[in-house]
Amino acid sequence: MPQQDDPTMQYTSRRLLLAILPAALLAGCASAPAPTTAAAASGAIDNSALQRSDFRAHQATYGLVYRLPADATAIMDSQVTPVVHEQLLRLKLVAEANTFNLPHVTVVHIHSADPSTPRKMLAALPALPPVLQDVHLKNFYTTEAAKGAGKPWWLDLGIVKSGPAYEAMMDFNTRATAAMAPLRDGPLPRVTGPVYARMNDSAKAMVQSVGVSGINQVQAGKEVRSHNPHNTLVYSEATFTPEIERAMGETAARLNRILPGGFTTTFENLSIVELGFSGNVTREIYRINLKDQTAYEVSNGRSVQR
């Protein structure tokens, strides 16, 4: 956020200074940054948005993700995307049909108005997982941020919860969440307001402690897992009406008939990205090779040190 500079003036008499001082103080108070912006500037974590009934304003969300490789996107583009796009247009969900997203599987997201956050995330990365071989993507389904909140909602493709790749992903989520959460300035906007109000106590505690729900944590020396790795096809901020829920449920069922066994792929890279309010990836910033652990800046291809 740009800094707000206080006006400076030269005064030739002490009397004039005293006369204008009250007005200057009032102006300074009026131009003071909002609490969330101030927290971001100071590195503090501000949970005050959790007391509000509306969603927190979205400034910038960053995340760690595994981008889907070309073999996976080829399957999705040829067999899945056309079906989804057709249904979205039939439901007049034009914004959803046109939402830009770099296909991925999320590790963890954080919200921060500090533009230097991606570089801090790169420096804070814990030990990386190995190359994730035979990641098995299977089972399409719809889900809401919180049941009854109305929005946001998604159409997802799950990951089979077994095997070495899945276990490595879960282990890394636990460690990455602990490393990334301190870099946030507060909760993700999409888990505030009506969503937070409808969460169970366990999910609320996660949001309070790490800024997001659906992650793994170590509690009282024991790993507690709630992370559900998946790939998202539809991001929506429209109300999840019974009509939409029924229609998208039918779409998920159709996709499960098209790909009953799903497919497997390999994740060779981890990326630091920027995301929209609902979690769609809008920009890849850094890419880290899981084999040799080298990293580069995607915009210019230059190597960077972690």
CSV table of C-alpha atoms in Angstrom, one decimal:
chain,number,residue,atom,x,y,z
A,1,MET,CA,0.0,0.0,0.0
A,2,PRO,CA,1.3,3.5,-0.7
A,3,GLN,CA,2.4,5.5,2.3
A,4,GLN,CA,0.3,8.4,3.4
A,5,ASP,CA,2.7,11.4,3.9
A,6,ASP,CA,1.7,14.0,6.5
A,7,PRO,CA,1.8,17.6,4.9
A,8,THR,CA,4.8,19.7,5.9
A,9,MET,CA,4.8,23.5,6.1
A,10,GLN,CA,7.2,26.2,7.3
A,11,TYR,CA,5.9,28.6,9.9
A,12,THR,CA,7.5,31.8,10.8
A,13,SER,CA,6.1,32.3,14.3
A,14,ARG,CA,5.4,30.1,17.3
A,15,ARG,CA,1.9,31.6,17.5
A,16,LEU,CA,1.0,30.4,14.0
A,17,LEU,CA,2.3,26.9,14.8
A,18,LEU,CA,0.1,26.7,17.9
A,19,ALA,CA,-2.9,27.9,16.0
A,20,ILE,CA,-2.6,25.3,13.3
A,21,LEU,CA,-1.5,22.3,15.4
A,22,PRO,CA,-5.0,21.1,16.5
A,23,ALA,CA,-6.2,21.1,12.8
A,24,ALA,CA,-3.1,19.2,11.8
A,25,LEU,CA,-3.7,16.6,14.5
A,26,LEU,CA,-7.3,16.1,13.3
A,27,ALA,CA,-6.1,15.8,9.7
A,28,GLY,CA,-3.5,13.2,10.7
A,29,CYS,CA,-6.2,11.1,12.5
A,30,ALA,CA,-8.5,11.3,9.5
A,31,SER,CA,-5.7,10.1,7.1
A,32,ALA,CA,-4.5,7.3,9.4
A,33,PRO,CA,-4.4,3.9,7.6
A,34,ALA,CA,-7.2,1.4,8.2
A,35,PRO,CA,-6.3,-1.3,10.9
A,36,THR,CA,-5.7,-4.0,8.3
A,37,THR,CA,-3.3,-1.9,6.2
A,38,ALA,CA,-1.4,-0.8,9.3
A,39,ALA,CA,-1.1,-4.4,10.4
A,40,ALA,CA,0.3,-5.3,7.0
A,41,ALA,CA,2.8,-2.5,7.1
A,42,SER,CA,4.0,-3.5,10.6
A,43,GLY,CA,4.0,-7.2,10.0
A,44,ALA,CA,1.3,-7.7,12.6
A,45,ILE,CA,-1.6,-10.2,12.3
A,46,ASP,CA,-5.0,-8.6,12.5
A,47,ASN,CA,-8.0,-10.9,13.2
A,48,SER,CA,-10.5,-8.1,13.7
A,49,ALA,CA,-12.2,-9.0,10.4
A,50,LEU,CA,-13.5,-12.2,12.1
A,51,GLN,CA,-15.9,-10.0,14.2
A,52,ARG,CA,-17.6,-8.6,11.1
A,53,SER,CA,-20.7,-10.1,9.4
A,54,ASP,CA,-19.4,-9.3,5.8
A,55,PHE,CA,-16.4,-10.6,4.0
A,56,ARG,CA,-13.1,-8.9,4.6
A,57,ALA,CA,-11.9,-6.8,1.7
A,58,HIS,CA,-9.5,-8.7,-0.5
A,59,GLN,CA,-6.2,-7.1,-1.2
A,60,ALA,CA,-3.7,-9.9,-2.1
A,61,THR,CA,-3.6,-13.6,-1.5
A,62,TYR,CA,-0.5,-15.7,-2.1
A,63,GLY,CA,0.0,-19.4,-2.0
A,64,LEU,CA,2.1,-22.5,-2.5
A,65,VAL,CA,0.7,-24.8,-5.1
A,66,TYR,CA,1.6,-27.7,-7.4
A,67,ARG,CA,0.7,-26.7,-11.0
A,68,LEU,CA,-0.8,-29.4,-13.1
A,69,PRO,CA,1.7,-30.7,-15.6
A,70,ALA,CA,0.9,-30.9,-19.3
A,71,ASP,CA,-0.2,-34.5,-19.4
A,72,ALA,CA,-2.9,-33.7,-16.8
A,73,THR,CA,-4.1,-30.5,-18.4
A,74,ALA,CA,-4.4,-32.3,-21.7
A,75,ILE,CA,-6.9,-34.8,-20.2
A,76,MET,CA,-8.8,-32.0,-18.5
A,77,ASP,CA,-8.9,-29.8,-21.6
A,78,SER,CA,-10.1,-32.6,-23.8
A,79,GLN,CA,-12.6,-34.5,-21.6
A,80,VAL,CA,-13.5,-32.2,-18.7
A,81,THR,CA,-13.4,-28.5,-19.5
A,82,PRO,CA,-15.9,-28.6,-22.4
A,83,VAL,CA,-18.5,-30.4,-20.2
A,84,VAL,CA,-18.1,-27.9,-17.4
A,85,HIS,CA,-18.1,-24.8,-19.7
A,86,GLU,CA,-21.3,-26.0,-21.4
A,87,GLN,CA,-23.1,-26.3,-18.0
A,88,LEU,CA,-21.8,-23.0,-16.7
A,89,LEU,CA,-23.2,-21.2,-19.8
A,90,ARG,CA,-26.5,-23.1,-19.5
A,91,LEU,CA,-26.8,-21.8,-15.9
A,92,LYS,CA,-25.8,-18.3,-17.1
A,93,LEU,CA,-22.7,-18.4,-14.9
A,94,VAL,CA,-20.7,-16.4,-17.4
A,95,ALA,CA,-18.2,-15.0,-14.9
A,96,GLU,CA,-17.4,-18.5,-13.8
A,97,ALA,CA,-17.0,-19.7,-17.4
A,98,ASN,CA,-14.6,-16.8,-18.0
A,99,THR,CA,-12.6,-17.0,-14.8
A,100,PHE,CA,-8.8,-17.2,-15.4
A,101,ASN,CA,-7.0,-19.9,-13.5
A,102,LEU,CA,-3.7,-21.7,-13.8
A,103,PRO,CA,-4.7,-25.3,-13.0
A,104,HIS,CA,-3.1,-26.5,-9.7
A,105,VAL,CA,-3.4,-28.3,-6.4
A,106,THR,CA,-3.1,-26.1,-3.4
A,107,VAL,CA,-0.7,-26.5,-0.4
A,108,VAL,CA,-1.7,-23.4,1.5
A,109,HIS,CA,-2.8,-19.8,1.0
A,110,ILE,CA,-2.2,-16.7,3.0
A,111,HIS,CA,-3.5,-13.1,2.7
A,112,SER,CA,-1.1,-10.2,2.9
A,113,ALA,CA,-1.1,-6.7,1.5
A,114,ASP,CA,2.7,-6.6,1.6
A,115,PRO,CA,4.0,-7.0,-2.0
A,116,SER,CA,7.3,-8.5,-0.7
A,117,THR,CA,5.4,-11.5,0.7
A,118,PRO,CA,6.2,-13.9,-2.2
A,119,ARG,CA,9.9,-13.4,-1.6
A,120,LYS,CA,9.5,-13.9,2.1
A,121,MET,CA,7.6,-17.1,1.3
A,122,LEU,CA,10.5,-18.4,-0.8
A,123,ALA,CA,12.9,-17.7,2.0
A,124,ALA,CA,10.7,-19.3,4.6
A,125,LEU,CA,10.1,-22.6,2.7
A,126,PRO,CA,10.7,-25.7,4.9
A,127,ALA,CA,12.4,-28.8,3.5
A,128,LEU,CA,10.7,-29.6,0.3
A,129,PRO,CA,8.8,-32.8,-0.6
A,130,PRO,CA,10.3,-35.2,-3.1
A,131,VAL,CA,9.1,-35.4,-6.7
A,132,LEU,CA,5.5,-36.6,-6.3
A,133,GLN,CA,5.0,-39.6,-8.5
A,134,ASP,CA,1.7,-41.3,-9.3
A,135,VAL,CA,-0.5,-38.6,-7.8
A,136,HIS,CA,-4.0,-40.1,-8.4
A,137,LEU,CA,-6.7,-37.5,-9.3
A,138,LYS,CA,-10.2,-39.0,-9.1
A,139,ASN,CA,-13.8,-38.1,-8.1
A,140,PHE,CA,-15.5,-34.8,-9.1
A,141,TYR,CA,-17.7,-33.1,-6.5
A,142,THR,CA,-19.1,-29.7,-5.5
A,143,THR,CA,-18.2,-28.1,-2.2
A,144,GLU,CA,-19.0,-24.9,-0.3
A,145,ALA,CA,-16.7,-22.7,1.8
A,146,ALA,CA,-19.2,-23.4,4.7
A,147,LYS,CA,-22.5,-25.2,4.4
A,148,GLY,CA,-25.3,-22.6,4.2
A,149,ALA,CA,-23.0,-19.6,3.7
A,150,GLY,CA,-24.2,-19.3,0.1
A,151,LYS,CA,-20.8,-18.5,-1.4
A,152,PRO,CA,-18.1,-19.1,-2.5
A,153,TRP,CA,-18.5,-22.6,-3.8
A,154,TRP,CA,-16.4,-24.8,-6.1
A,155,LEU,CA,-16.4,-27.8,-8.5
A,156,ASP,CA,-13.4,-29.9,-7.5
A,157,LEU,CA,-11.5,-33.0,-8.6
A,158,GLY,CA,-10.2,-34.9,-5.6
A,159,ILE,CA,-6.9,-36.8,-4.9
A,160,VAL,CA,-6.9,-40.4,-3.8
A,161,LYS,CA,-6.0,-40.4,-0.1
A,162,SER,CA,-3.4,-43.2,-0.1
A,163,GLY,CA,0.1,-43.9,-1.4
A,164,PRO,CA,3.5,-42.3,-1.0
A,165,ALA,CA,2.7,-39.2,-3.0
A,166,TYR,CA,-0.4,-38.4,-0.9
A,167,GLU,CA,1.5,-39.0,2.4
A,168,ALA,CA,4.3,-36.7,1.2
A,169,MET,CA,1.8,-34.0,0.3
A,170,MET,CA,0.2,-34.2,3.7
A,171,ASP,CA,3.5,-34.1,5.5
A,172,PHE,CA,4.6,-31.0,3.5
A,173,ASN,CA,1.2,-29.3,4.2
A,174,THR,CA,1.8,-29.6,7.9
A,175,ARG,CA,5.3,-28.0,7.7
A,176,ALA,CA,4.4,-25.5,5.0
A,177,THR,CA,1.4,-24.2,7.0
A,178,ALA,CA,3.5,-23.6,10.0
A,179,ALA,CA,6.2,-21.8,8.0
A,180,MET,CA,3.8,-19.6,5.9
A,181,ALA,CA,1.1,-18.6,8.4
A,182,PRO,CA,3.3,-16.1,10.3
A,183,LEU,CA,3.6,-14.1,7.0
A,184,ARG,CA,-0.1,-13.4,6.8
A,185,ASP,CA,-1.7,-10.1,7.8
A,186,GLY,CA,-4.9,-11.7,8.8
A,187,PRO,CA,-7.5,-14.3,7.7
A,188,LEU,CA,-8.2,-15.1,4.1
A,189,PRO,CA,-11.2,-12.9,3.1
A,190,ARG,CA,-13.1,-15.9,1.8
A,191,VAL,CA,-13.2,-17.5,5.3
A,192,THR,CA,-14.5,-14.4,7.0
A,193,GLY,CA,-18.1,-13.0,7.4
A,194,PRO,CA,-20.9,-15.4,6.6
A,195,VAL,CA,-18.4,-18.3,6.0
A,196,TYR,CA,-16.7,-17.9,9.4
A,197,ALA,CA,-20.1,-17.6,11.1
A,198,ARG,CA,-21.2,-21.0,9.8
A,199,MET,CA,-17.9,-22.9,10.6
A,200,ASN,CA,-17.6,-25.4,13.3
A,201,ASP,CA,-15.5,-24.6,16.3
A,202,SER,CA,-12.5,-26.6,15.0
A,203,ALA,CA,-12.5,-24.7,11.7
A,204,LYS,CA,-12.9,-21.4,13.5
A,205,ALA,CA,-9.9,-22.2,15.7
A,206,MET,CA,-7.8,-22.9,12.5
A,207,VAL,CA,-8.8,-19.5,11.0
A,208,GLN,CA,-7.9,-17.7,14.2
A,209,SER,CA,-4.5,-19.4,14.5
A,210,VAL,CA,-3.3,-19.7,10.8
A,211,GLY,CA,-5.8,-17.6,8.8
A,212,VAL,CA,-7.4,-20.4,6.9
A,213,SER,CA,-9.2,-23.7,7.5
A,214,GLY,CA,-8.6,-27.1,5.9
A,215,ILE,CA,-5.0,-27.5,6.7
A,216,ASN,CA,-2.8,-29.8,8.9
A,217,GLN,CA,-1.5,-28.7,12.2
A,218,VAL,CA,0.5,-30.0,15.1
A,219,GLN,CA,-1.6,-29.8,18.3
A,220,ALA,CA,-0.2,-30.9,21.7
A,221,GLY,CA,2.6,-32.7,19.9
A,222,LYS,CA,0.3,-34.6,17.5
A,223,GLU,CA,-0.4,-34.0,13.8
A,224,VAL,CA,-4.0,-33.2,13.2
A,225,ARG,CA,-5.0,-33.5,9.5
A,226,SER,CA,-7.8,-31.7,7.8
A,227,HIS,CA,-6.1,-30.9,4.5
A,228,ASN,CA,-8.0,-32.2,1.5
A,229,PRO,CA,-5.7,-31.8,-1.6
A,230,HIS,CA,-7.7,-31.3,-4.8
A,231,ASN,CA,-7.8,-29.5,-8.2
A,232,THR,CA,-10.5,-26.9,-8.7
A,233,LEU,CA,-12.4,-26.5,-12.0
A,234,VAL,CA,-15.0,-23.9,-11.1
A,235,TYR,CA,-14.6,-20.9,-8.7
A,236,SER,CA,-17.9,-19.1,-8.0
A,237,GLU,CA,-19.0,-16.1,-5.9
A,238,ALA,CA,-22.6,-16.6,-7.0
A,239,THR,CA,-25.1,-17.8,-4.5
A,240,PHE,CA,-25.2,-21.7,-4.4
A,241,THR,CA,-28.9,-22.0,-5.0
A,242,PRO,CA,-30.7,-25.4,-5.0
A,243,GLU,CA,-30.9,-25.2,-8.8
A,244,ILE,CA,-27.2,-24.6,-9.2
A,245,GLU,CA,-26.3,-27.2,-6.6
A,246,ARG,CA,-28.5,-29.8,-8.4
A,247,ALA,CA,-27.2,-28.9,-11.9
A,248,MET,CA,-23.5,-28.9,-10.8
A,249,GLY,CA,-24.0,-32.1,-8.9
A,250,GLU,CA,-25.3,-33.7,-12.2
A,251,THR,CA,-22.2,-32.3,-13.9
A,252,ALA,CA,-19.9,-33.9,-11.4
A,253,ALA,CA,-21.7,-37.2,-11.8
A,254,ARG,CA,-21.3,-37.0,-15.6
A,255,LEU,CA,-17.6,-36.3,-15.3
A,256,ASN,CA,-17.2,-39.3,-13.0
A,257,ARG,CA,-18.8,-41.4,-15.7
A,258,ILE,CA,-16.4,-40.0,-18.2
A,259,LEU,CA,-13.3,-40.6,-16.0
A,260,PRO,CA,-14.4,-43.3,-13.7
A,261,GLY,CA,-10.8,-44.3,-12.7
A,262,GLY,CA,-9.4,-40.7,-12.8
A,263,PHE,CA,-5.8,-40.4,-13.9
A,264,THR,CA,-2.3,-40.2,-12.5
A,265,THR,CA,0.3,-37.6,-12.9
A,266,THR,CA,3.6,-36.4,-11.5
A,267,PHE,CA,4.3,-33.1,-9.7
A,268,GLU,CA,7.9,-32.1,-10.3
A,269,ASN,CA,7.6,-28.5,-9.2
A,270,LEU,CA,6.2,-26.3,-6.5
A,271,SER,CA,5.1,-22.7,-7.2
A,272,ILE,CA,4.6,-19.5,-5.3
A,273,VAL,CA,1.6,-17.8,-6.8
A,274,GLU,CA,-0.9,-15.0,-6.5
A,275,LEU,CA,-4.6,-15.8,-6.2
A,276,GLY,CA,-8.0,-14.2,-6.5
A,277,PHE,CA,-10.6,-14.0,-3.7
A,278,SER,CA,-12.0,-17.5,-4.4
A,279,GLY,CA,-8.6,-19.2,-4.8
A,280,ASN,CA,-8.0,-19.1,-8.6
A,281,VAL,CA,-4.4,-18.6,-9.5
A,282,THR,CA,-3.9,-15.4,-11.4
A,283,ARG,CA,-0.1,-15.3,-11.6
A,284,GLU,CA,2.9,-17.7,-11.0
A,285,ILE,CA,5.7,-15.8,-9.3
A,286,TYR,CA,8.4,-18.4,-8.4
A,287,ARG,CA,8.9,-22.0,-9.5
A,288,ILE,CA,10.9,-24.4,-7.4
A,289,ASN,CA,12.2,-27.7,-8.9
A,290,LEU,CA,11.5,-30.5,-6.4
A,291,LYS,CA,14.3,-32.7,-7.8
A,292,ASP,CA,17.3,-30.3,-7.5
A,293,GLN,CA,15.5,-27.6,-5.3
A,294,THR,CA,16.6,-24.8,-7.6
A,295,ALA,CA,14.2,-21.8,-8.0
A,296,TYR,CA,13.6,-19.1,-10.6
A,297,GLU,CA,11.4,-16.1,-11.1
A,298,VAL,CA,8.8,-17.0,-13.7
A,299,SER,CA,8.4,-13.5,-15.2
A,300,ASN,CA,12.0,-13.3,-16.4
A,301,GLY,CA,13.5,-16.8,-16.0
A,302,ARG,CA,16.2,-15.7,-13.7
A,303,SER,CA,17.5,-18.0,-11.0
A,304,VAL,CA,16.8,-16.9,-7.4
A,305,GLN,CA,18.3,-18.0,-4.1
A,306,ARG,CA,16.0,-19.3,-1.4
